[in-house]
Tab-separated table of C-alpha atoms in Angstrom:
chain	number	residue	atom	x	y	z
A	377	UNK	CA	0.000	0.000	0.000
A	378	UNK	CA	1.244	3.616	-0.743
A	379	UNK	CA	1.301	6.574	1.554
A	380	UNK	CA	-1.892	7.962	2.551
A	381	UNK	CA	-2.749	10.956	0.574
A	382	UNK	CA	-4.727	12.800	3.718
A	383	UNK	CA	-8.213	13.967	2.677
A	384	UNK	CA	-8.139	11.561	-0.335
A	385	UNK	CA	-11.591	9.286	-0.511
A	386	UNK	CA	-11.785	8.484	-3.944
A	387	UNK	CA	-15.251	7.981	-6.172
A	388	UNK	CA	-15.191	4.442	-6.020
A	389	UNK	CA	-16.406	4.356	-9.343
A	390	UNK	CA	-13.832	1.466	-10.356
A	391	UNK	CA	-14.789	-1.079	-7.923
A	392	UNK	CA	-16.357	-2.885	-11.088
A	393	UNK	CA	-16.027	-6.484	-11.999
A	394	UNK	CA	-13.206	-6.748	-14.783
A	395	UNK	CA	-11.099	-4.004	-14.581
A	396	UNK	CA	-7.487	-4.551	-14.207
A	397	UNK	CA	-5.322	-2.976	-11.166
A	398	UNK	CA	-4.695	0.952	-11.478
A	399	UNK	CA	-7.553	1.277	-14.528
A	400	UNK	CA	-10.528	3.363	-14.451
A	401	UNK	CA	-14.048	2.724	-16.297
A	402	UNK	CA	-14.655	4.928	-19.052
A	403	UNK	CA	-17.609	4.823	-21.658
A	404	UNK	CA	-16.239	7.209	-24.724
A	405	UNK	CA	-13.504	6.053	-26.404
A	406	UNK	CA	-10.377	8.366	-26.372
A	407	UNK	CA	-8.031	8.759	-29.028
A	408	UNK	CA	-4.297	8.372	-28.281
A	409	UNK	CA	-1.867	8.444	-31.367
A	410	UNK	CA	1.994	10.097	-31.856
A	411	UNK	CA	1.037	11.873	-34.661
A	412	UNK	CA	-1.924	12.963	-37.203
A	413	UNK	CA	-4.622	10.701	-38.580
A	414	UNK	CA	-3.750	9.098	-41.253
A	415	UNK	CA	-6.414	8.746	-43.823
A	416	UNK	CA	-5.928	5.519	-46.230
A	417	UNK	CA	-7.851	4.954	-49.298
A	418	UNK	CA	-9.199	1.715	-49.808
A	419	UNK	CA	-7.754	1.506	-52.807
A	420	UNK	CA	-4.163	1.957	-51.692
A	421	UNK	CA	-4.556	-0.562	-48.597
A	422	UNK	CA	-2.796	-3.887	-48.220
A	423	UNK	CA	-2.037	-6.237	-45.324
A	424	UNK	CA	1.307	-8.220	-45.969
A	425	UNK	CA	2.395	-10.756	-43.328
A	426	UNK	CA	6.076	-11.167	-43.943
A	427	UNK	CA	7.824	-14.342	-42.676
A	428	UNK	CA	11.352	-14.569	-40.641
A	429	UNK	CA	12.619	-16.103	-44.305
A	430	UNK	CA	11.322	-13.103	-46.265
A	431	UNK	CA	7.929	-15.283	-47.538
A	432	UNK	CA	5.194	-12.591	-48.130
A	433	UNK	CA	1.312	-13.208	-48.055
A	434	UNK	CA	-0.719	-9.860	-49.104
A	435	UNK	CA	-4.224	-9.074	-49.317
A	436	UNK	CA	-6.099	-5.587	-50.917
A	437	UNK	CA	-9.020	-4.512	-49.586
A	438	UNK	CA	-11.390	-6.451	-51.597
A	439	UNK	CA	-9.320	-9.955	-50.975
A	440	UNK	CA	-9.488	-8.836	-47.093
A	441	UNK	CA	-12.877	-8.306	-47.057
A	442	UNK	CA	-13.553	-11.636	-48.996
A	443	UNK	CA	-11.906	-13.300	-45.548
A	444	UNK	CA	-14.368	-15.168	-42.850
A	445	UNK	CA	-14.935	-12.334	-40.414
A	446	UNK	CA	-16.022	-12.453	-37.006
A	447	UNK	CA	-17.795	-10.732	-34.434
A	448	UNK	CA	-16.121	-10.307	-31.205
A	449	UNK	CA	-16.830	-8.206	-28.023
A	450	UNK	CA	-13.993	-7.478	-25.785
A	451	UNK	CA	-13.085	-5.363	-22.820
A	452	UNK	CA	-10.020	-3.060	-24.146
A	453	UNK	CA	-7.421	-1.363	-21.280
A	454	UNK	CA	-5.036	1.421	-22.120
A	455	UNK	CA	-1.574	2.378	-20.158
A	456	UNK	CA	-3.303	5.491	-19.685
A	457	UNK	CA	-5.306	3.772	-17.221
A	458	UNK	CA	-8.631	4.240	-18.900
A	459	UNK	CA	-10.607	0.631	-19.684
A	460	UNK	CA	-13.715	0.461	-22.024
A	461	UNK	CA	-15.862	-2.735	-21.480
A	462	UNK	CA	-17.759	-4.939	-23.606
A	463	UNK	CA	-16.435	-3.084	-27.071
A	464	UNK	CA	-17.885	-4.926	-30.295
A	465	UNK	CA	-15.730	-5.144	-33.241
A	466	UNK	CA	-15.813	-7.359	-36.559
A	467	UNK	CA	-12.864	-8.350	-38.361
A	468	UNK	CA	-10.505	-11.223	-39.210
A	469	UNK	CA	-8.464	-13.359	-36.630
A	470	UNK	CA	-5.030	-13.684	-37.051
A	471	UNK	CA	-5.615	-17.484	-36.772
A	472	UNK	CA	-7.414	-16.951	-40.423
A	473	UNK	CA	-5.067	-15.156	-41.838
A	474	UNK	CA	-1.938	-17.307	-40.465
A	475	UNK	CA	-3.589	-20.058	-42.202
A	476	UNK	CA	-1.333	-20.552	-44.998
A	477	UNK	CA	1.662	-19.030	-43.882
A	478	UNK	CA	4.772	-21.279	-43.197
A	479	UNK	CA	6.421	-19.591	-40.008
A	480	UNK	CA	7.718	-21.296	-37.088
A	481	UNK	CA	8.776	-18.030	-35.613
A	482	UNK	CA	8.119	-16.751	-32.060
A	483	UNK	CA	7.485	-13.237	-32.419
A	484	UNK	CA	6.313	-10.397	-34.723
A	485	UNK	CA	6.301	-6.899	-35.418
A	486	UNK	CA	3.122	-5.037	-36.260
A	487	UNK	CA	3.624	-2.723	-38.608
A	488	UNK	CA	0.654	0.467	-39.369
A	489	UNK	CA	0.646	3.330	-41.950
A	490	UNK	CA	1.929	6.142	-41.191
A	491	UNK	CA	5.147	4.255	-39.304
A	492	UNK	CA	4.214	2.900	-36.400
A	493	UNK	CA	5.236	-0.055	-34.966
A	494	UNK	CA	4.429	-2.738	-31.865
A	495	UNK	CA	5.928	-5.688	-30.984
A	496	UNK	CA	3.859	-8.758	-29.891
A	497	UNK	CA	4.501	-12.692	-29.259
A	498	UNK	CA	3.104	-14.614	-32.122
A	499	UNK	CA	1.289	-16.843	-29.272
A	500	UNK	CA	-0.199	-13.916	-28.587
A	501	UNK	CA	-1.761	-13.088	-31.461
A	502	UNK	CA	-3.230	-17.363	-32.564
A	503	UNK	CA	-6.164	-19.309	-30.862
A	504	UNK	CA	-8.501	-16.702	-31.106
A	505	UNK	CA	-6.392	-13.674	-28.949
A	506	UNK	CA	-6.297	-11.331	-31.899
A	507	UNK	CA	-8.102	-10.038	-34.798
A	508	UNK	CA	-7.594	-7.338	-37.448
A	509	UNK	CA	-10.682	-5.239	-36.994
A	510	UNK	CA	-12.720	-3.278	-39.451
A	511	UNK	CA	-15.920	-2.314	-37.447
A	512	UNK	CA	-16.402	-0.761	-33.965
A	513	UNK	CA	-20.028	-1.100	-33.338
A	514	UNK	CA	-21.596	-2.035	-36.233
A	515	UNK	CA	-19.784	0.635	-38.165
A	516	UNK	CA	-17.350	1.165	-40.614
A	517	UNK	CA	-13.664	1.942	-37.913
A	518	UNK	CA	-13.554	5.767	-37.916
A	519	UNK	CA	-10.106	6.798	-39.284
A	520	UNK	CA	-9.451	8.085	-35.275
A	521	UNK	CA	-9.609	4.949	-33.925
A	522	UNK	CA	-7.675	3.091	-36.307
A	523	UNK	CA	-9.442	2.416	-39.873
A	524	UNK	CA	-10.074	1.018	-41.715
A	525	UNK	CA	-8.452	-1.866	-40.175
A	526	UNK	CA	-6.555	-2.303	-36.728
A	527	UNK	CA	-5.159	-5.099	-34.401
A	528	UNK	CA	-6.780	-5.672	-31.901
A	529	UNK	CA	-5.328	-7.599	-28.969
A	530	UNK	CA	-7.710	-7.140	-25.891
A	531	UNK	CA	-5.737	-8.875	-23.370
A	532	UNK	CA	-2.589	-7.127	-23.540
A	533	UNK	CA	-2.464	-2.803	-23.301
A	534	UNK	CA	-3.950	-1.475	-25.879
A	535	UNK	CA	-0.991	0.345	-27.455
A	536	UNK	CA	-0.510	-3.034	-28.536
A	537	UNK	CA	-3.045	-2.660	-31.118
A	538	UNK	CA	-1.854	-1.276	-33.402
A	539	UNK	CA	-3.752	1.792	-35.526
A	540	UNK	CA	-3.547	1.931	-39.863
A	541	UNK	CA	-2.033	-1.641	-39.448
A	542	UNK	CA	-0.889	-2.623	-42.810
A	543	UNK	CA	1.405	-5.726	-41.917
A	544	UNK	CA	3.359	-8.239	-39.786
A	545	UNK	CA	6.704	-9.257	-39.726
A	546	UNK	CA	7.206	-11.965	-38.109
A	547	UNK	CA	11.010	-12.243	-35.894
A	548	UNK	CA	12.741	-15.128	-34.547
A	549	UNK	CA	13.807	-12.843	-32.011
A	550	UNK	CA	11.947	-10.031	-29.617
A	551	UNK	CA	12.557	-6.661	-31.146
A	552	UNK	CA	11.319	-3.588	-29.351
A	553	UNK	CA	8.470	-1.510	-31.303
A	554	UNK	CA	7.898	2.112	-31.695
A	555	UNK	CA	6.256	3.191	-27.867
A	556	UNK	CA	8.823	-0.041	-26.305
A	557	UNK	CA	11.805	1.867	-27.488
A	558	UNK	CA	10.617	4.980	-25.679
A	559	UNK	CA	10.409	3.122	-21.818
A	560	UNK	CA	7.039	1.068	-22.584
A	561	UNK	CA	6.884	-2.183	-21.227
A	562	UNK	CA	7.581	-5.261	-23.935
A	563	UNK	CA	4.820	-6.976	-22.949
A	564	UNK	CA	1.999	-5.081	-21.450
A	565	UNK	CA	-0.318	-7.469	-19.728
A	566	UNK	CA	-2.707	-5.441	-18.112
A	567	UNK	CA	-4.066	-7.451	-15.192
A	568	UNK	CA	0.163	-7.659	-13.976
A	569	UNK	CA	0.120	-3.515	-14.940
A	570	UNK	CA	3.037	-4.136	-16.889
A	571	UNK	CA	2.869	-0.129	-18.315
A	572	UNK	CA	7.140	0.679	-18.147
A	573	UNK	CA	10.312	-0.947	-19.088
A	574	UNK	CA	11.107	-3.222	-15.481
A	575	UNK	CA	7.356	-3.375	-14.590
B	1253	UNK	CA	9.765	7.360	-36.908
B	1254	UNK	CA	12.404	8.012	-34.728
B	1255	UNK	CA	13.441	5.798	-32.071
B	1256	UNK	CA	14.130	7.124	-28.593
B	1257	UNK	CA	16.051	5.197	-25.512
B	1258	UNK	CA	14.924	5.491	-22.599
B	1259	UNK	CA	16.509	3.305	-19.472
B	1260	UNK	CA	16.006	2.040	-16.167
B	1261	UNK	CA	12.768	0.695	-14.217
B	1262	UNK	CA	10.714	3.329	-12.930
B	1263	UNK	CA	9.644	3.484	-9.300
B	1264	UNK	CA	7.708	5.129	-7.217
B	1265	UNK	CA	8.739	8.092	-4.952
B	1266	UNK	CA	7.061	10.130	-2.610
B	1267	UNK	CA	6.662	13.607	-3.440
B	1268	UNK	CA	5.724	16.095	-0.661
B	1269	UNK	CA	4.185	19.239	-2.547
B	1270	UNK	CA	6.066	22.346	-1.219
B	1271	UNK	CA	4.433	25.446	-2.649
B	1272	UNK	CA	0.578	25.883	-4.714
B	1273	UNK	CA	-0.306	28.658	-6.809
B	1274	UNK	CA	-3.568	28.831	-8.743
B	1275	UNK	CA	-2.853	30.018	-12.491
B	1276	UNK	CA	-6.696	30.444	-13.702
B	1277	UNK	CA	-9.863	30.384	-11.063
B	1278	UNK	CA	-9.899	26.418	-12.484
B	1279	UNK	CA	-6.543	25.202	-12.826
B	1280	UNK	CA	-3.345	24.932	-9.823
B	1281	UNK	CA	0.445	24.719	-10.000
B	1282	UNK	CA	1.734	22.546	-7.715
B	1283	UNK	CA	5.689	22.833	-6.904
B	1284	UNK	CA	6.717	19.268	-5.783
B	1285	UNK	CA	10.085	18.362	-3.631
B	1286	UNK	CA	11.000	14.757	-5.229
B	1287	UNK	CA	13.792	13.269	-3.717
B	1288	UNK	CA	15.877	11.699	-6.698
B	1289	UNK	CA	14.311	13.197	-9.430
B	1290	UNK	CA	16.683	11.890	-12.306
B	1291	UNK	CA	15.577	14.619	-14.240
B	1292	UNK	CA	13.191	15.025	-17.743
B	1293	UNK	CA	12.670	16.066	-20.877
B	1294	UNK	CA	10.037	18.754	-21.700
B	1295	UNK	CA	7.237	17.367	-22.847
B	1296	UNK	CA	7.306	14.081	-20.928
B	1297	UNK	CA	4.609	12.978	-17.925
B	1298	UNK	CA	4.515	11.456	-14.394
B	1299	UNK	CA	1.861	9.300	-12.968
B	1300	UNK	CA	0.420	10.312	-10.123
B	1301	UNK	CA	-1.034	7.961	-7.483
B	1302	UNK	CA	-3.391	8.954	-4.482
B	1303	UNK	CA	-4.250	6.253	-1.536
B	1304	UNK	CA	-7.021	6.731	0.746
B	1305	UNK	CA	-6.962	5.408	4.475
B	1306	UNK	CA	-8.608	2.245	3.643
B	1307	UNK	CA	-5.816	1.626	0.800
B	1308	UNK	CA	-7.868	2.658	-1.922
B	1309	UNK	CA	-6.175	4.432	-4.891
B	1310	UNK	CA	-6.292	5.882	-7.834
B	1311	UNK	CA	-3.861	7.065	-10.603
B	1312	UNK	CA	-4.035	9.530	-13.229
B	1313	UNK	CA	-0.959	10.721	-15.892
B	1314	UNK	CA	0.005	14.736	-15.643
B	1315	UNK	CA	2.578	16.783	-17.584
B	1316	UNK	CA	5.115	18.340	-16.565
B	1317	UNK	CA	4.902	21.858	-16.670
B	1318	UNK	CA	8.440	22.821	-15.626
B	1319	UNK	CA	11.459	22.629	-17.169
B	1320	UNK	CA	14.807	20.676	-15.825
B	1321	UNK	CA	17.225	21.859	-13.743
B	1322	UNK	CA	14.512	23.802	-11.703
B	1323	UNK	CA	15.938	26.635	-9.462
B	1324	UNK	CA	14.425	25.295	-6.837
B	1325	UNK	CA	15.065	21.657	-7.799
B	1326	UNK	CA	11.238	21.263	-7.748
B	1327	UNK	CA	9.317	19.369	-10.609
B	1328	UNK	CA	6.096	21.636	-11.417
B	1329	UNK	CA	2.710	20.179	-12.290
B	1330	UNK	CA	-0.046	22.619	-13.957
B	1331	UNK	CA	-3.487	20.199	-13.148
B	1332	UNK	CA	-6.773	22.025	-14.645
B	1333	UNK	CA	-10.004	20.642	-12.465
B	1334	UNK	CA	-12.300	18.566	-13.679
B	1335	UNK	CA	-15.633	18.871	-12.276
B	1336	UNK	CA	-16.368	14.748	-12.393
B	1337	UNK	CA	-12.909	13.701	-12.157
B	1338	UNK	CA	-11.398	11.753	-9.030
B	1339	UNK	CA	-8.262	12.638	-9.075
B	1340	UNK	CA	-7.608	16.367	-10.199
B	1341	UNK	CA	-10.435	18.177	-7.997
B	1342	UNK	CA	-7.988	16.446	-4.758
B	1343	UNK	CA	-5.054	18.313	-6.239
B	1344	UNK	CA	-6.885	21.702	-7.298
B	1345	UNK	CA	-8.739	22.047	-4.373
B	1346	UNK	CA	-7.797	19.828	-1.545
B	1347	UNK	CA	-3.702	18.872	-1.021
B	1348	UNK	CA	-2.043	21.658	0.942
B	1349	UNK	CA	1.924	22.241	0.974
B	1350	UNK	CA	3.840	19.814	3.413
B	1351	UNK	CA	1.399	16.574	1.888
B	1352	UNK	CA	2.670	13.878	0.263
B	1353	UNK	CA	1.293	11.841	-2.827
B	1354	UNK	CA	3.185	9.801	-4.995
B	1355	UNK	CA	4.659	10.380	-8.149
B	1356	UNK	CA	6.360	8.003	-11.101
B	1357	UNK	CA	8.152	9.184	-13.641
B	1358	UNK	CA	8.951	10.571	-16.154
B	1359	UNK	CA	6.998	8.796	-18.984
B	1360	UNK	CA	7.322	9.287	-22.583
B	1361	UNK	CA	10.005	9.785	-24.825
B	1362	UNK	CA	7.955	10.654	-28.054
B	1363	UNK	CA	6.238	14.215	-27.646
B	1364	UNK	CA	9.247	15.979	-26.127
B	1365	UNK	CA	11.466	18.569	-26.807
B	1366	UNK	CA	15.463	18.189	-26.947
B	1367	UNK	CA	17.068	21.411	-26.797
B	1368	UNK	CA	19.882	20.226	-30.073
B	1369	UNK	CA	16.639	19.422	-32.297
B	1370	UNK	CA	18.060	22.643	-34.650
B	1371	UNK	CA	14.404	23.029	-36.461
B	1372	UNK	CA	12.471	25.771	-35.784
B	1373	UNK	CA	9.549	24.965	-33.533
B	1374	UNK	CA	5.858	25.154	-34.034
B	1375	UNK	CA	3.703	24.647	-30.236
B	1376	UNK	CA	0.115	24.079	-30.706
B	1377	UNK	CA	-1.622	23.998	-27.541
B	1378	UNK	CA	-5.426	23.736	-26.732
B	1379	UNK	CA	-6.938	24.548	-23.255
B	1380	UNK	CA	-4.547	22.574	-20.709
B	1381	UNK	CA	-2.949	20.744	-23.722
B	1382	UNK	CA	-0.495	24.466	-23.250
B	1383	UNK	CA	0.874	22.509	-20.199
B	1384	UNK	CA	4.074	20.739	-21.735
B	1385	UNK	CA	4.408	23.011	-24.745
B	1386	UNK	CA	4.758	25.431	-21.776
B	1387	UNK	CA	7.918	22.930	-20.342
B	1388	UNK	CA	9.434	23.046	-23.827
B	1389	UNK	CA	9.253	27.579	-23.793
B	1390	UNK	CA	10.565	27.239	-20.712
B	1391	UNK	CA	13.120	24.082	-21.406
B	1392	UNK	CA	14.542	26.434	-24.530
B	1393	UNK	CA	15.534	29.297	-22.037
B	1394	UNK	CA	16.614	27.303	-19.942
B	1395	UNK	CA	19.370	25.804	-21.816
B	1396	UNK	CA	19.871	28.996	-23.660
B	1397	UNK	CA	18.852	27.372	-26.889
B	1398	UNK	CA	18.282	30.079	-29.640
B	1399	UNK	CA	15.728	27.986	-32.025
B	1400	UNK	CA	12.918	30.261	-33.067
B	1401	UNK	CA	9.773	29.144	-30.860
B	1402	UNK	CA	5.991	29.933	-32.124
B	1403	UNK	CA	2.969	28.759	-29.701
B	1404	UNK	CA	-0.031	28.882	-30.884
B	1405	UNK	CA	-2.912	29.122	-27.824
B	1406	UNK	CA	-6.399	27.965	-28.463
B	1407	UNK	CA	-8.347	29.114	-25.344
B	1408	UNK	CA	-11.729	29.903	-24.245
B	1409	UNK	CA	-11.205	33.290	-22.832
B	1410	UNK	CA	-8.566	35.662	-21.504
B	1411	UNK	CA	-9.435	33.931	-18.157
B	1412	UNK	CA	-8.734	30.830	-18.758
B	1413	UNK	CA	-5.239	31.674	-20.143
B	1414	UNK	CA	-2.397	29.181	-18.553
B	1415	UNK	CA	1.140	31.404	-17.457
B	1416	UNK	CA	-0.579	34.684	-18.939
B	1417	UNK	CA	1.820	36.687	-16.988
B	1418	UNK	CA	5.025	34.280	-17.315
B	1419	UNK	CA	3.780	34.245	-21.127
B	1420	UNK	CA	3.808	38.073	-21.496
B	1421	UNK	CA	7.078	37.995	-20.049
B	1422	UNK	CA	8.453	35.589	-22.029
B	1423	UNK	CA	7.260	37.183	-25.539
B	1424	UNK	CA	9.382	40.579	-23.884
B	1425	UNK	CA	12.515	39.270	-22.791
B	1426	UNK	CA	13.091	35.573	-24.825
B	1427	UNK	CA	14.217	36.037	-28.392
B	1428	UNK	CA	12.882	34.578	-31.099
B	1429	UNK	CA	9.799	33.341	-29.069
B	1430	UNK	CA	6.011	34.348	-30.718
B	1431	UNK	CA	2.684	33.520	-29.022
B	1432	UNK	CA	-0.316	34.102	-31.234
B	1433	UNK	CA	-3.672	33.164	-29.264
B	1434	UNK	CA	-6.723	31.994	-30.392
B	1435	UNK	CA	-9.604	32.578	-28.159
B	1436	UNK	CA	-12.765	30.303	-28.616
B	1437	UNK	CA	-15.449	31.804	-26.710
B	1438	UNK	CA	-14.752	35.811	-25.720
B	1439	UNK	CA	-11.415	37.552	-26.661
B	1440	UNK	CA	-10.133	40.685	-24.800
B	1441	UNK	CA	-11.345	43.834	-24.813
B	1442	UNK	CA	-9.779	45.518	-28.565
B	1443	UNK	CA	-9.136	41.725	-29.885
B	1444	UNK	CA	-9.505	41.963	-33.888
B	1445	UNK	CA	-11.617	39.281	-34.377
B	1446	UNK	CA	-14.425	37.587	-32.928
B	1447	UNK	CA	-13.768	34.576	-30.897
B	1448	UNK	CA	-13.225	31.422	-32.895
B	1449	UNK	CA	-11.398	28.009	-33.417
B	1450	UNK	CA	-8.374	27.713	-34.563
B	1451	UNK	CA	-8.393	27.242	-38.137
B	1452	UNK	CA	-5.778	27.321	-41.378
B	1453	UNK	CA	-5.881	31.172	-41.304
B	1454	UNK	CA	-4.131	30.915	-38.060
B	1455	UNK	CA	-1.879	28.443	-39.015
B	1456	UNK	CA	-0.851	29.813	-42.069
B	1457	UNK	CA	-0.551	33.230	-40.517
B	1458	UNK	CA	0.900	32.666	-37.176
B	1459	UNK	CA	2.730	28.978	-37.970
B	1460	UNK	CA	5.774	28.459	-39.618
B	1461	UNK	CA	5.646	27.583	-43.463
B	1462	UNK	CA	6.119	23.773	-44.418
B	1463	UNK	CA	9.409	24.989	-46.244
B	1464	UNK	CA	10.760	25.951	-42.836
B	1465	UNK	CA	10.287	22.332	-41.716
B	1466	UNK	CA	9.635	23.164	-38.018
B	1467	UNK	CA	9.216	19.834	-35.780
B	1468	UNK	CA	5.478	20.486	-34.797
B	1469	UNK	CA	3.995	19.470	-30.655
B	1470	UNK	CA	0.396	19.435	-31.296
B	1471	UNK	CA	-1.793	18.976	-27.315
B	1472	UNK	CA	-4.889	19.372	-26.620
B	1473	UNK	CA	-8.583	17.377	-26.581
B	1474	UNK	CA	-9.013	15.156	-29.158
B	1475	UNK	CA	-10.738	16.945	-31.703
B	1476	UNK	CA	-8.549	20.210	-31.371
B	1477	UNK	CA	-5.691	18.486	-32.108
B	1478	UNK	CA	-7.110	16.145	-35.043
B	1479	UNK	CA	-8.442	19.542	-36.089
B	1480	UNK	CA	-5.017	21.324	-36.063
B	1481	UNK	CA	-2.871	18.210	-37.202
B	1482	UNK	CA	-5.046	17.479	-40.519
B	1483	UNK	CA	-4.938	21.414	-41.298
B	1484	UNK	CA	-0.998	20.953	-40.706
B	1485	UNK	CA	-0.966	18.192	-42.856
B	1486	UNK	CA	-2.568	19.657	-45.748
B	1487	UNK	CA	-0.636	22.539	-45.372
B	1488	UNK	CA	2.029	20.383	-46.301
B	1489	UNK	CA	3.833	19.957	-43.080
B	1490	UNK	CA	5.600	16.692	-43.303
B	1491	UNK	CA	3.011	14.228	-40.747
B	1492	UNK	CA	6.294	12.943	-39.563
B	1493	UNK	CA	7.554	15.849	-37.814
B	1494	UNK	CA	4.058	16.247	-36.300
B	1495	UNK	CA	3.864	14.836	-32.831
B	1496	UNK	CA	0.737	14.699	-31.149
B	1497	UNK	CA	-0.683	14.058	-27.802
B	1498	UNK	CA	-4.727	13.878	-27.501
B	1499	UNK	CA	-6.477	13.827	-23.634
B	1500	UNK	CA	-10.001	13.601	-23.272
B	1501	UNK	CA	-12.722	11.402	-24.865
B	1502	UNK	CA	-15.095	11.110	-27.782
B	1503	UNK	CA	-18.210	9.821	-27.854
C-alpha cells in the first residue's frame, strides 16, 4: 500500500467487476496516437504478413474483405489507465489469416501506416487472442480509432493494437516496437500492470 | 519514426508538494520536492497515485509543466479541475503544501522537446494541452537554446489563459519566441476578431511555413488536435515531424 494521501476518498467508481489494477471505467472512447490521422484509401490498402525467411502473403481490400470475419466483443485497457468494457468489433483473426503461412517463428512486429510499430509474441496473437478489426459497433472503424483496419489484442495494453495496421513481420527474435523503445513495457499485460520498461 | 532510448525501471517516490499557486480560477500549480528526481525532458509525464486510508487508490498521468534543472530543484505540475474527475479536484482544491502523494516518472520519450533538435519549432496547444508546450518555452531558455519558438494558444477566454503573466514575459525578454492566441469563446477587450477556433488562417498566418520544416507538438482534446494536425498536414507539413498528444474522450 502507498502513503496515505490525507483527505483523499476516492469515487469508487472502479470497484467494477473486470477491470485490471490501477484502470478506471470509461464509456467514450479516447483517441491516443503520436502523430496525425492518417487517412488511407481503400484503394491503396494492403495487409502483408512477412515471414522470418522473407515469404510474403498480401491481401487488398477487396481480398481482405472476402476473408471469414467475425464478431467479437472485448473489454479493451489502455496504459493510460482508462478501460472500455464490452467493445464490439468485426474483423478477421489472425488465426485466419496465419492459415497458410509457413512460419515457425516466435514473435512479430506489427507494422501500421503512417510508421508505427508494436511488438507482440506470435502466441499472442493465434487461438482466437487477436483479430484485425474493421468495425467498432456495427460501423465502418472511424479513421481516429484506427481504420479502416486495426489489431486488436484485448488482453494485452492497448498500445498493442496497433492503428492503420498494414502488416506483420514476423522475428525469430523479440525486437522492441515504436512506444517499447521509448520506456514502454515489452509486454503489457494489463491485469500484472506491466505499463514501463522493469514493470 | 524516430526511435528514442529510454533506461532504467521506474519506481515510485514520494513527493511532498512544497508550494501551490492557482494560475486560472480552475486550474493549480503545484511545486513538488521529489527526492531523486533523475531529471526530464520537456514534454514528458509522471503518474500520479493517491491512496485513501482504507488503501484505496487511484492514478491519473500529468505533464510536466516545468522545465529541468529547476531553481528550486522542484518538478512543477499545472493540473486544470475537472468537475467529475477523481483525481484532479484532490489536487486543485484539496492537497495543501507539506502533503505527500506519490509520483512516477517521467513517462514518454515521443512528444518531447530536446534542446539540439536545430528546427524551428511550431507549439500548438489547446486549453490545458499548453501545459508541456509550456515545459518546452521554458526548457529552450533554460538551456539557452536560440531555435525560433511559435505557440499557438487555443483558449476559451482571456481567463482561462495558462502562465498569462510568465507568457507576457516571455514574448518581452526571450528572443525569437512568438505567441499568437486563439480565443474560442470571448477575446479581450480591442481583440480583432471575434472569438473562434483555430483554423488554417491561423496556421498559415501565425505557424511556420512547411518549407521551414519546423518539428510540430500538437496537445490538446481530441478533436482540437485532429483539427489542427489534418490542417498541418494539408498545409504540407511533413506528418512525420508532427507529434501529437490527444487527452479527453469522444463519444
Amino acid at each position: 500500500m502507498g502513503i496515505i494521501s490525507r483527505g483523499f476518498g476516492g469515487r469508487r467508481r472502479e470497484s467494477v467487476p473486470g477491470l485490471p489494477p490501477g484502470q478506471y471505467l470509461t464509456h467514450d472512447f479516447p483517441v491516443l496516437s503520436a502523430g496525425p490521422t492518417p487517412r488511407i484509401p481503400l484503394d491503396r490498402w494492403r495487409f502483408t504478413i512477412t515471414t522470418e525467411t522473407g515469404e510474403k502473403t498480401s491481401w487488398n481490400w477487396t481480398e481482405f474483405q472476402a476473408l471469414p470475419a467475425e464478431d467479437f466483443t472485448v473489454d479493451i485497457h489502455c496504459v493510460t489507465k482508462w478501460s472500455k468494457l464490452g467493445t464490439t468489433w468485426r474483423g478477421v483473426s489472425l488465426d485466419t489469416l496465419m492459415e497458410n503461412v509457413e512460419s515457425a517463428a516466435d514473435y512479430s512486429m506489427v507494422h501500421s501506416f503512417g510508421g508505427y510499430t508494436t511488438n507482440v509474441p506470435m502466441e499472442d496473437l493465434l487461438d482466437g487472442k487477436a483479430w484485425v478489426a474493421y468495425k467498432f459497433d456495427g460501423e465502418d472503424l472511424d479513421p481516429e480509432h484506427g481504420g479502416p483496419a486495426r489489431l486488436v489484442v484485448p488482453h494485452l495494453y492497448f498500445w498493442k493494437s496497433a492503428k492503420w495496421v498494414n502488416g506483420l513481420q514476423l522475428m525469430d527474435e523479440d525486437e522492441p516496437g515504436f512506444w517499447e523503445a521509448a520506456g514502454y513495457h515489452m509486454y503489457g499485460d494489463p491485469w500484472r500492470e506491466q505499463r514501463y520498461q522493469g514493470d | 519514426m524516430a526511435r528514442t532510448a529510454v533506461s532504467g525501471r521506474l519506481r515510485w517516490r514520494v513527493a511532498t508538494l512544497s508550494e501551490a499557486r492557482w494560475e486560472t480560477s480552475t486550474a493549480r500549480t503545484l511545486a513538488l520536492d521529489v527526492p531523486d528526481w533523475p531529471g526530464h525532458l520537456p514534454g514528458q509525464h509522471v503518474d500520479v497515485r493517491l491512496t485513501a486510508e482504507d488503501g484505496y487508490s487511484a492514478q491519473r498521468s500529468y505533464s510536466i509543466a516545468s522545465a529541468w534543472p529547476h531553481p528550486d530543484g522542484k518538478v512543477e505540475l499545472t493540473v486544470q479541475r475537472l468537475d467529475d474527475g477523481e483525481v484532479s479536484p484532490y489536487l486543485t482544491d484539496v492537497v495543501e503544501p507539506g502533503e505527500q502523494v506519490e509520483l512516477r516518472g517521467p513517462v514518454g520519450g515521443w512528444f518531447v522537446w530536446r534542446d539540439k533538435q536545430p528546427a524551428p519549432v511550431l507549439l500548438i496547444g489547446g486549453g490545458s494541452g499548453v501545459v508541456p508546450l509550456m515545459a518546452m518555452v521554458r526548457a529552450r531558455a533554460t538551456a539557452g537554446a536560440k531555435q525560433p519558438f511559435r505557440l499557438i494558444y487555443s483558449v476559451r477566454t482571456p481567463e482561462d489563459v495558462l502562465y498569462a503573466d510568465e507568457l507576457h514575459r516571455r514574448v518581452r525578454d526571450d528572443a525569437g519566441l512568438d505567441v499568437h492566441f486563439v480565443y474560442t469563446r470571448k477575446t479581450p477587450e480591442g481583440w480583432s476578431s471575434p472569438p473562434k477556433r483555430i483554423d488554417v488562417a491561423a496556421l498559415n498566418t501565425y505557424g511556420w511555413p512547411p518549407d521551414f520544416q519546423p518539428d510540430c507538438y500538437v496537445c490538446g482534446p481530441t478533436t482540437f488536435v485532429e483539427t489542427a494536425a489534418d490542417i498541418l498536414v494539408a498545409l504540407g507539413h511533413d506528418p512525420r515531424r508532427i507529434r501529437t498528444e490527444r487527452f479527453g474522450g469522444t463519444s
